[in-house]
């Protein structure tokens, strides 16, 4: 009898634990807060990880925030949050109301997070308080929220994709940096020697965010938009399928190390490029940090725009970057706006862009993260003339997840020797679209 | 377990003791409740209340548009459940697939972990030189921090420099270029890690249970000519039955709800072959920002586990009554 009682009580406890585990979203959302809005004199600021490590960010920002405190008398409690945790922390803060006053967000989340209603809209008065909309680079400001609504974020650091190439490997093979996708494919093939462990292209093949970025960029090159004008997903159009195929074919064609489908943390693909295991790398400009930490000099590599197939649209990147938002519940709106103004001031931008290898998001700024003027000009040109924002619709975050994971699945298929056909790609994209439709 | 042996003298002594005075009896009645009160309060706060909130969430449309203001979320009625249980729809189909993977994973992990634990306990129950060292060694996976252990395995399973491929190639079992964290092999990798983590617990529990089997019974059996297998079958297993009832239930619930192993090995979106229920629910809640649907799946999981646990306890208790 006692055994049965013991078993029963154990079972109830264990099953209850199960439920709590299954519903972890509610449990952890309540623990996610931190600043709780701070008080009138202290702001809580969640910064994203931009430098080589969290500690580097703390040091860099700590010094600048001390200046801010000196100028305004407002203290700032800083927390630097790694990318794998940032979105969860923001969601937890949003649902619990226990968030920071000011925070960084990935600019592609801007519209999705705007739709939660947790962030303060930057109306005209708020924009004027931080120096006006006109101070920002137009391309960057377009990422700040949905069209026709007051933005809920403003640009902080600018990033775009470029094609990095290893100058020595290209010179040894008698190659010029590619100007068309066909040239890139030919160069990648020529530079691949699987026996020696060198490949034409490095790839972060397990990262769903990279996969969605390239699905979008190459889809744009084929003239395809992932959403209709009224925000409905259309992932299976011929252009979308062709865009995904263009990316996945790099793996199918064997110009990428198959093992890179296991790469998902960020520094692995740049690491392969820096170690001479890959001759090309498609990455955002903050790859410079990893490349130089891995022993490359800025003169060892060149950067050109990611080329397009002959006759296609010349889109080389989306407008990537980091934006800054203010939580609506902040108890110190004035202080929060002062901090945003400070961080987006030309002086601070010039200081912060260097360690964080970022492009300036305010007009008149110069690219200063590299001592290679050609690289600086290439990235500035890509941002100004060859970049479009990711879709500014509430479903953007779900699009990133569903399509990004579908592309990852296709890359894994390609790596394990089953070259995905157009029909396979269309079916994977259809499944992603159906999931979004069922989820409502 | 020793519960039965404790029960008899306790009951006997109560019957033999003189009738206690009224206040003392009242004190006795209240004391157990006072003792369990902190546990009950904590249980309510930590498990039951979030569980009830989760059940409520499953009936509302809690998407990104309402997470900042839960109370405004419109009612979804049974829609979240309908979507989850519509196995011809994409989300229902993927939930069913995840359920199948989880069931196969649980059966495999619990079965093998129990077998390893039983074997280890039987061998190390008898005294021999080096027994203490081996006991300690076998408990290392259980004592090791979970994340550290699984991360080490993820290095072992890397394709290029991983120990697993090196071993496979050295033993001539393959070309050493297999993926262990991608595609269908991901299931096997995850199961290996889970067995490695779970079996020391089974070993520990069964070893403790074996201490209660009197040596005389074995001596008598061997005098009667029973071999080692007969001894295990007719003496050891029946004696260990109470331990096994609890052990298998615990291993089942832990393994069915395993989140850490796939999360650390593969991240928030595991390969299809390793898409366990817990991480599937997490993905739908946190990665796709659809908390109502995630909660509905949690509730379905809870109901399934309640039914299985109830049936299991009913069947095992009926059998023990018959015995």
PDB file of N, CA and C in Angstrom, chain A residues 224-303:
ATOM      1  N   UNK A 224      12.169  37.881 -56.943  1.00  0.00           N
ATOM      2  CA  UNK A 224      11.084  37.300 -56.136  1.00  0.00           C
ATOM      3  C   UNK A 224      11.002  37.957 -54.763  1.00  0.00           C
ATOM      4  N   UNK A 225       9.773  38.276 -54.366  1.00  0.00           N
ATOM      5  CA  UNK A 225       9.525  38.771 -53.007  1.00  0.00           C
ATOM      6  C   UNK A 225       8.852  37.666 -52.209  1.00  0.00           C
ATOM      7  N   UNK A 226       9.283  37.441 -50.962  1.00  0.00           N
ATOM      8  CA  UNK A 226       8.683  36.344 -50.190  1.00  0.00           C
ATOM      9  C   UNK A 226       7.252  36.613 -49.746  1.00  0.00           C
ATOM     10  N   UNK A 227       6.842  37.876 -49.737  1.00  0.00           N
ATOM     11  CA  UNK A 227       5.477  38.195 -49.298  1.00  0.00           C
ATOM     12  C   UNK A 227       4.756  39.018 -50.372  1.00  0.00           C
ATOM     13  N   UNK A 228       3.433  38.818 -50.451  1.00  0.00           N
ATOM     14  CA  UNK A 228       2.642  39.663 -51.355  1.00  0.00           C
ATOM     15  C   UNK A 228       2.537  41.052 -50.727  1.00  0.00           C
ATOM     16  N   UNK A 229       1.958  41.951 -51.496  1.00  0.00           N
ATOM     17  CA  UNK A 229       1.859  43.342 -50.986  1.00  0.00           C
ATOM     18  C   UNK A 229       1.035  43.414 -49.703  1.00  0.00           C
ATOM     19  N   UNK A 230       0.040  42.501 -49.564  1.00  0.00           N
ATOM     20  CA  UNK A 230      -0.760  42.538 -48.330  1.00  0.00           C
ATOM     21  C   UNK A 230      -0.208  41.583 -47.261  1.00  0.00           C
ATOM     22  N   UNK A 231       1.060  41.210 -47.399  1.00  0.00           N
ATOM     23  CA  UNK A 231       1.738  40.488 -46.309  1.00  0.00           C
ATOM     24  C   UNK A 231       1.532  38.981 -46.279  1.00  0.00           C
ATOM     25  N   UNK A 232       1.016  38.394 -47.367  1.00  0.00           N
ATOM     26  CA  UNK A 232       0.813  36.930 -47.377  1.00  0.00           C
ATOM     27  C   UNK A 232       2.059  36.236 -47.916  1.00  0.00           C
ATOM     28  N   UNK A 233       2.458  35.108 -47.310  1.00  0.00           N
ATOM     29  CA  UNK A 233       3.665  34.442 -47.803  1.00  0.00           C
ATOM     30  C   UNK A 233       3.487  33.846 -49.203  1.00  0.00           C
ATOM     31  N   UNK A 234       4.510  33.970 -50.012  1.00  0.00           N
ATOM     32  CA  UNK A 234       4.505  33.341 -51.351  1.00  0.00           C
ATOM     33  C   UNK A 234       5.914  32.768 -51.587  1.00  0.00           C
ATOM     34  N   UNK A 235       6.185  31.685 -50.889  1.00  0.00           N
ATOM     35  CA  UNK A 235       7.550  31.151 -50.889  1.00  0.00           C
ATOM     36  C   UNK A 235       7.854  30.237 -52.071  1.00  0.00           C
ATOM     37  N   UNK A 236       6.816  29.855 -52.838  1.00  0.00           N
ATOM     38  CA  UNK A 236       7.065  28.831 -53.856  1.00  0.00           C
ATOM     39  C   UNK A 236       7.075  29.383 -55.278  1.00  0.00           C
ATOM     40  N   UNK A 237       7.186  30.709 -55.401  1.00  0.00           N
ATOM     41  CA  UNK A 237       7.249  31.277 -56.751  1.00  0.00           C
ATOM     42  C   UNK A 237       8.555  30.805 -57.416  1.00  0.00           C
ATOM     43  N   UNK A 238       8.593  30.763 -58.758  1.00  0.00           N
ATOM     44  CA  UNK A 238       9.800  30.274 -59.437  1.00  0.00           C
ATOM     45  C   UNK A 238      11.074  31.014 -58.989  1.00  0.00           C
ATOM     46  N   UNK A 239      10.942  32.333 -58.770  1.00  0.00           N
ATOM     47  CA  UNK A 239      12.110  33.110 -58.353  1.00  0.00           C
ATOM     48  C   UNK A 239      12.618  32.697 -56.975  1.00  0.00           C
ATOM     49  N   UNK A 240      11.699  32.427 -56.056  1.00  0.00           N
ATOM     50  CA  UNK A 240      12.096  31.992 -54.703  1.00  0.00           C
ATOM     51  C   UNK A 240      12.807  30.638 -54.786  1.00  0.00           C
ATOM     52  N   UNK A 241      12.225  29.725 -55.566  1.00  0.00           N
ATOM     53  CA  UNK A 241      12.818  28.389 -55.704  1.00  0.00           C
ATOM     54  C   UNK A 241      14.214  28.505 -56.327  1.00  0.00           C
ATOM     55  N   UNK A 242      14.312  29.336 -57.379  1.00  0.00           N
ATOM     56  CA  UNK A 242      15.604  29.492 -58.055  1.00  0.00           C
ATOM     57  C   UNK A 242      16.644  30.099 -57.110  1.00  0.00           C
ATOM     58  N   UNK A 243      16.192  31.038 -56.269  1.00  0.00           N
ATOM     59  CA  UNK A 243      17.115  31.664 -55.326  1.00  0.00           C
ATOM     60  C   UNK A 243      17.674  30.654 -54.332  1.00  0.00           C
ATOM     61  N   UNK A 244      16.794  29.810 -53.795  1.00  0.00           N
ATOM     62  CA  UNK A 244      17.245  28.795 -52.834  1.00  0.00           C
ATOM     63  C   UNK A 244      18.171  27.801 -53.542  1.00  0.00           C
ATOM     64  N   UNK A 245      17.812  27.453 -54.778  1.00  0.00           N
ATOM     65  CA  UNK A 245      18.629  26.472 -55.521  1.00  0.00           C
ATOM     66  C   UNK A 245      20.047  27.022 -55.750  1.00  0.00           C
ATOM     67  N   UNK A 246      20.110  28.318 -56.058  1.00  0.00           N
ATOM     68  CA  UNK A 246      21.416  28.936 -56.299  1.00  0.00           C
ATOM     69  C   UNK A 246      22.342  28.746 -55.090  1.00  0.00           C
ATOM     70  N   UNK A 247      21.763  28.878 -53.911  1.00  0.00           N
ATOM     71  CA  UNK A 247      22.563  28.736 -52.677  1.00  0.00           C
ATOM     72  C   UNK A 247      22.873  27.267 -52.388  1.00  0.00           C
ATOM     73  N   UNK A 248      21.844  26.417 -52.457  1.00  0.00           N
ATOM     74  CA  UNK A 248      22.010  25.004 -52.096  1.00  0.00           C
ATOM     75  C   UNK A 248      22.952  24.300 -53.087  1.00  0.00           C
ATOM     76  N   UNK A 249      22.931  24.762 -54.352  1.00  0.00           N
ATOM     77  CA  UNK A 249      23.786  24.137 -55.360  1.00  0.00           C
ATOM     78  C   UNK A 249      25.283  24.255 -55.028  1.00  0.00           C
ATOM     79  N   UNK A 250      25.639  25.282 -54.268  1.00  0.00           N
ATOM     80  CA  UNK A 250      27.052  25.394 -53.864  1.00  0.00           C
ATOM     81  C   UNK A 250      27.463  24.132 -53.107  1.00  0.00           C
ATOM     82  N   UNK A 251      26.548  23.645 -52.254  1.00  0.00           N
ATOM     83  CA  UNK A 251      26.828  22.417 -51.492  1.00  0.00           C
ATOM     84  C   UNK A 251      26.746  21.194 -52.418  1.00  0.00           C
ATOM     85  N   UNK A 252      25.706  21.140 -53.253  1.00  0.00           N
ATOM     86  CA  UNK A 252      25.529  19.995 -54.146  1.00  0.00           C
ATOM     87  C   UNK A 252      26.719  19.866 -55.104  1.00  0.00           C
ATOM     88  N   UNK A 253      27.241  21.019 -55.553  1.00  0.00           N
ATOM     89  CA  UNK A 253      28.336  20.992 -56.526  1.00  0.00           C
ATOM     90  C   UNK A 253      29.679  20.640 -55.900  1.00  0.00           C
ATOM     91  N   UNK A 254      29.732  20.511 -54.602  1.00  0.00           N
ATOM     92  CA  UNK A 254      30.962  20.089 -53.917  1.00  0.00           C
ATOM     93  C   UNK A 254      32.021  21.162 -53.773  1.00  0.00           C
ATOM     94  N   UNK A 255      31.643  22.445 -53.958  1.00  0.00           N
ATOM     95  CA  UNK A 255      32.649  23.498 -53.789  1.00  0.00           C
ATOM     96  C   UNK A 255      32.684  24.008 -52.341  1.00  0.00           C
ATOM     97  N   UNK A 256      31.845  23.397 -51.499  1.00  0.00           N
ATOM     98  CA  UNK A 256      31.810  23.737 -50.070  1.00  0.00           C
ATOM     99  C   UNK A 256      32.127  22.460 -49.293  1.00  0.00           C
ATOM    100  N   UNK A 257      32.873  22.584 -48.226  1.00  0.00           N
ATOM    101  CA  UNK A 257      33.146  21.422 -47.383  1.00  0.00           C
ATOM    102  C   UNK A 257      31.826  20.917 -46.779  1.00  0.00           C
ATOM    103  N   UNK A 258      31.531  19.640 -47.028  1.00  0.00           N
ATOM    104  CA  UNK A 258      30.250  19.100 -46.558  1.00  0.00           C
ATOM    105  C   UNK A 258      30.083  19.261 -45.044  1.00  0.00           C
ATOM    106  N   UNK A 259      31.197  19.201 -44.331  1.00  0.00           N
ATOM    107  CA  UNK A 259      31.116  19.307 -42.865  1.00  0.00           C
ATOM    108  C   UNK A 259      30.522  20.632 -42.413  1.00  0.00           C
ATOM    109  N   UNK A 260      30.520  21.617 -43.301  1.00  0.00           N
ATOM    110  CA  UNK A 260      30.030  22.923 -42.846  1.00  0.00           C
ATOM    111  C   UNK A 260      28.513  22.947 -42.635  1.00  0.00           C
ATOM    112  N   UNK A 261      27.801  21.852 -42.945  1.00  0.00           N
ATOM    113  CA  UNK A 261      26.380  21.843 -42.536  1.00  0.00           C
ATOM    114  C   UNK A 261      26.258  21.737 -41.019  1.00  0.00           C
ATOM    115  N   UNK A 262      27.356  21.422 -40.367  1.00  0.00           N
ATOM    116  CA  UNK A 262      27.329  21.382 -38.894  1.00  0.00           C
ATOM    117  C   UNK A 262      27.624  22.753 -38.285  1.00  0.00           C
ATOM    118  N   UNK A 263      28.046  23.713 -39.100  1.00  0.00           N
ATOM    119  CA  UNK A 263      28.420  25.034 -38.583  1.00  0.00           C
ATOM    120  C   UNK A 263      27.169  25.864 -38.309  1.00  0.00           C
ATOM    121  N   UNK A 264      27.055  26.366 -37.098  1.00  0.00           N
ATOM    122  CA  UNK A 264      25.872  27.177 -36.821  1.00  0.00           C
ATOM    123  C   UNK A 264      26.128  28.310 -35.840  1.00  0.00           C
ATOM    124  N   UNK A 265      27.344  28.419 -35.344  1.00  0.00           N
ATOM    125  CA  UNK A 265      27.572  29.399 -34.275  1.00  0.00           C
ATOM    126  C   UNK A 265      28.132  30.739 -34.734  1.00  0.00           C
ATOM    127  N   UNK A 266      28.567  30.821 -35.998  1.00  0.00           N
ATOM    128  CA  UNK A 266      29.058  32.116 -36.468  1.00  0.00           C
ATOM    129  C   UNK A 266      30.509  32.126 -36.874  1.00  0.00           C
ATOM    130  N   UNK A 267      31.430  31.787 -35.974  1.00  0.00           N
ATOM    131  CA  UNK A 267      32.825  31.976 -36.370  1.00  0.00           C
ATOM    132  C   UNK A 267      33.433  30.831 -37.187  1.00  0.00           C
ATOM    133  N   UNK A 268      32.700  29.725 -37.387  1.00  0.00           N
ATOM    134  CA  UNK A 268      33.324  28.567 -38.046  1.00  0.00           C
ATOM    135  C   UNK A 268      33.674  28.847 -39.506  1.00  0.00           C
ATOM    136  N   UNK A 269      32.701  29.378 -40.277  1.00  0.00           N
ATOM    137  CA  UNK A 269      32.970  29.616 -41.696  1.00  0.00           C
ATOM    138  C   UNK A 269      34.066  30.674 -41.885  1.00  0.00           C
ATOM    139  N   UNK A 270      34.002  31.817 -41.190  1.00  0.00           N
ATOM    140  CA  UNK A 270      35.123  32.755 -41.301  1.00  0.00           C
ATOM    141  C   UNK A 270      36.447  32.107 -40.871  1.00  0.00           C
ATOM    142  N   UNK A 271      36.368  31.193 -39.896  1.00  0.00           N
ATOM    143  CA  UNK A 271      37.573  30.482 -39.442  1.00  0.00           C
ATOM    144  C   UNK A 271      38.182  29.669 -40.568  1.00  0.00           C
ATOM    145  N   UNK A 272      37.350  28.939 -41.319  1.00  0.00           N
ATOM    146  CA  UNK A 272      37.839  28.159 -42.460  1.00  0.00           C
ATOM    147  C   UNK A 272      38.498  29.065 -43.492  1.00  0.00           C
ATOM    148  N   UNK A 273      37.857  30.224 -43.728  1.00  0.00           N
ATOM    149  CA  UNK A 273      38.409  31.170 -44.707  1.00  0.00           C
ATOM    150  C   UNK A 273      39.758  31.708 -44.222  1.00  0.00           C
ATOM    151  N   UNK A 274      39.811  32.064 -42.933  1.00  0.00           N
ATOM    152  CA  UNK A 274      41.046  32.636 -42.389  1.00  0.00           C
ATOM    153  C   UNK A 274      42.194  31.626 -42.406  1.00  0.00           C
ATOM    154  N   UNK A 275      41.864  30.369 -42.249  1.00  0.00           N
ATOM    155  CA  UNK A 275      42.915  29.337 -42.217  1.00  0.00           C
ATOM    156  C   UNK A 275      43.286  28.837 -43.615  1.00  0.00           C
ATOM    157  N   UNK A 276      42.722  29.443 -44.644  1.00  0.00           N
ATOM    158  CA  UNK A 276      43.055  29.031 -46.008  1.00  0.00           C
ATOM    159  C   UNK A 276      42.376  27.743 -46.433  1.00  0.00           C
ATOM    160  N   UNK A 277      41.362  27.299 -45.671  1.00  0.00           N
ATOM    161  CA  UNK A 277      40.638  26.079 -46.061  1.00  0.00           C
ATOM    162  C   UNK A 277      39.533  26.385 -47.069  1.00  0.00           C
ATOM    163  N   UNK A 278      39.228  27.681 -47.241  1.00  0.00           N
ATOM    164  CA  UNK A 278      38.243  28.089 -48.239  1.00  0.00           C
ATOM    165  C   UNK A 278      38.718  29.399 -48.852  1.00  0.00           C
ATOM    166  N   UNK A 279      38.478  29.536 -50.159  1.00  0.00           N
ATOM    167  CA  UNK A 279      39.016  30.713 -50.859  1.00  0.00           C
ATOM    168  C   UNK A 279      38.046  31.885 -50.848  1.00  0.00           C
ATOM    169  N   UNK A 280      36.755  31.605 -50.642  1.00  0.00           N
ATOM    170  CA  UNK A 280      35.768  32.691 -50.624  1.00  0.00           C
ATOM    171  C   UNK A 280      34.832  32.537 -49.429  1.00  0.00           C
ATOM    172  N   UNK A 281      34.258  33.657 -49.038  1.00  0.00           N
ATOM    173  CA  UNK A 281      33.337  33.661 -47.906  1.00  0.00           C
ATOM    174  C   UNK A 281      32.301  34.742 -48.145  1.00  0.00           C
ATOM    175  N   UNK A 282      31.020  34.389 -48.070  1.00  0.00           N
ATOM    176  CA  UNK A 282      29.980  35.419 -48.173  1.00  0.00           C
ATOM    177  C   UNK A 282      29.566  35.757 -46.744  1.00  0.00           C
ATOM    178  N   UNK A 283      29.900  36.961 -46.316  1.00  0.00           N
ATOM    179  CA  UNK A 283      29.634  37.296 -44.917  1.00  0.00           C
ATOM    180  C   UNK A 283      29.367  38.775 -44.743  1.00  0.00           C
ATOM    181  N   UNK A 284      28.796  39.110 -43.583  1.00  0.00           N
ATOM    182  CA  UNK A 284      28.605  40.516 -43.244  1.00  0.00           C
ATOM    183  C   UNK A 284      29.955  41.111 -42.848  1.00  0.00           C
ATOM    184  N   UNK A 285      30.023  42.443 -42.899  1.00  0.00           N
ATOM    185  CA  UNK A 285      31.321  43.096 -42.700  1.00  0.00           C
ATOM    186  C   UNK A 285      31.925  42.870 -41.317  1.00  0.00           C
ATOM    187  N   UNK A 286      31.114  42.420 -40.351  1.00  0.00           N
ATOM    188  CA  UNK A 286      31.717  42.184 -39.030  1.00  0.00           C
ATOM    189  C   UNK A 286      32.563  40.911 -39.008  1.00  0.00           C
ATOM    190  N   UNK A 287      32.645  40.177 -40.158  1.00  0.00           N
ATOM    191  CA  UNK A 287      33.558  39.032 -40.231  1.00  0.00           C
ATOM    192  C   UNK A 287      35.004  39.478 -40.048  1.00  0.00           C
ATOM    193  N   UNK A 288      35.269  40.759 -40.350  1.00  0.00           N
ATOM    194  CA  UNK A 288      36.642  41.263 -40.184  1.00  0.00           C
ATOM    195  C   UNK A 288      37.212  40.929 -38.812  1.00  0.00           C
ATOM    196  N   UNK A 289      36.351  41.062 -37.786  1.00  0.00           N
ATOM    197  CA  UNK A 289      36.787  40.768 -36.411  1.00  0.00           C
ATOM    198  C   UNK A 289      37.338  39.368 -36.293  1.00  0.00           C
ATOM    199  N   UNK A 290      36.571  38.383 -36.778  1.00  0.00           N
ATOM    200  CA  UNK A 290      36.984  36.980 -36.662  1.00  0.00           C
ATOM    201  C   UNK A 290      38.211  36.715 -37.529  1.00  0.00           C
ATOM    202  N   UNK A 291      38.209  37.259 -38.743  1.00  0.00           N
ATOM    203  CA  UNK A 291      39.327  36.995 -39.651  1.00  0.00           C
ATOM    204  C   UNK A 291      40.631  37.498 -39.037  1.00  0.00           C
ATOM    205  N   UNK A 292      40.570  38.703 -38.480  1.00  0.00           N
ATOM    206  CA  UNK A 292      41.807  39.255 -37.922  1.00  0.00           C
ATOM    207  C   UNK A 292      42.190  38.567 -36.607  1.00  0.00           C
ATOM    208  N   UNK A 293      41.191  38.144 -35.848  1.00  0.00           N
ATOM    209  CA  UNK A 293      41.499  37.384 -34.625  1.00  0.00           C
ATOM    210  C   UNK A 293      42.139  36.049 -34.985  1.00  0.00           C
ATOM    211  N   UNK A 294      41.804  35.522 -36.173  1.00  0.00           N
ATOM    212  CA  UNK A 294      42.384  34.256 -36.617  1.00  0.00           C
ATOM    213  C   UNK A 294      43.687  34.452 -37.389  1.00  0.00           C
ATOM    214  N   UNK A 295      44.226  35.665 -37.374  1.00  0.00           N
ATOM    215  CA  UNK A 295      45.568  35.884 -37.888  1.00  0.00           C
ATOM    216  C   UNK A 295      45.658  36.470 -39.289  1.00  0.00           C
ATOM    217  N   UNK A 296      44.534  36.825 -39.904  1.00  0.00           N
ATOM    218  CA  UNK A 296      44.588  37.434 -41.240  1.00  0.00           C
ATOM    219  C   UNK A 296      44.808  38.934 -41.127  1.00  0.00           C
ATOM    220  N   UNK A 297      45.516  39.480 -42.105  1.00  0.00           N
ATOM    221  CA  UNK A 297      45.621  40.945 -42.163  1.00  0.00           C
ATOM    222  C   UNK A 297      44.605  41.450 -43.173  1.00  0.00           C
ATOM    223  N   UNK A 298      44.208  42.717 -43.042  1.00  0.00           N
ATOM    224  CA  UNK A 298      43.177  43.225 -43.964  1.00  0.00           C
ATOM    225  C   UNK A 298      43.701  43.241 -45.402  1.00  0.00           C
ATOM    226  N   UNK A 299      45.039  43.182 -45.562  1.00  0.00           N
ATOM    227  CA  UNK A 299      45.584  43.162 -46.928  1.00  0.00           C
ATOM    228  C   UNK A 299      45.575  41.746 -47.527  1.00  0.00           C
ATOM    229  N   UNK A 300      45.288  40.742 -46.698  1.00  0.00           N
ATOM    230  CA  UNK A 300      45.286  39.355 -47.200  1.00  0.00           C
ATOM    231  C   UNK A 300      44.011  39.018 -47.969  1.00  0.00           C
ATOM    232  N   UNK A 301      42.968  39.808 -47.711  1.00  0.00           N
ATOM    233  CA  UNK A 301      41.705  39.492 -48.396  1.00  0.00           C
ATOM    234  C   UNK A 301      41.134  40.727 -49.084  1.00  0.00           C
ATOM    235  N   UNK A 302      40.354  40.477 -50.107  1.00  0.00           N
ATOM    236  CA  UNK A 302      39.637  41.560 -50.768  1.00  0.00           C
ATOM    237  C   UNK A 302      38.147  41.326 -50.612  1.00  0.00           C
ATOM    238  N   UNK A 303      37.366  42.358 -50.843  1.00  0.00           N
ATOM    239  CA  UNK A 303      35.913  42.211 -50.740  1.00  0.00           C
ATOM    240  C   UNK A 303      35.270  42.807 -51.991  1.00  0.00           C
TER     241      UNK A 303
END
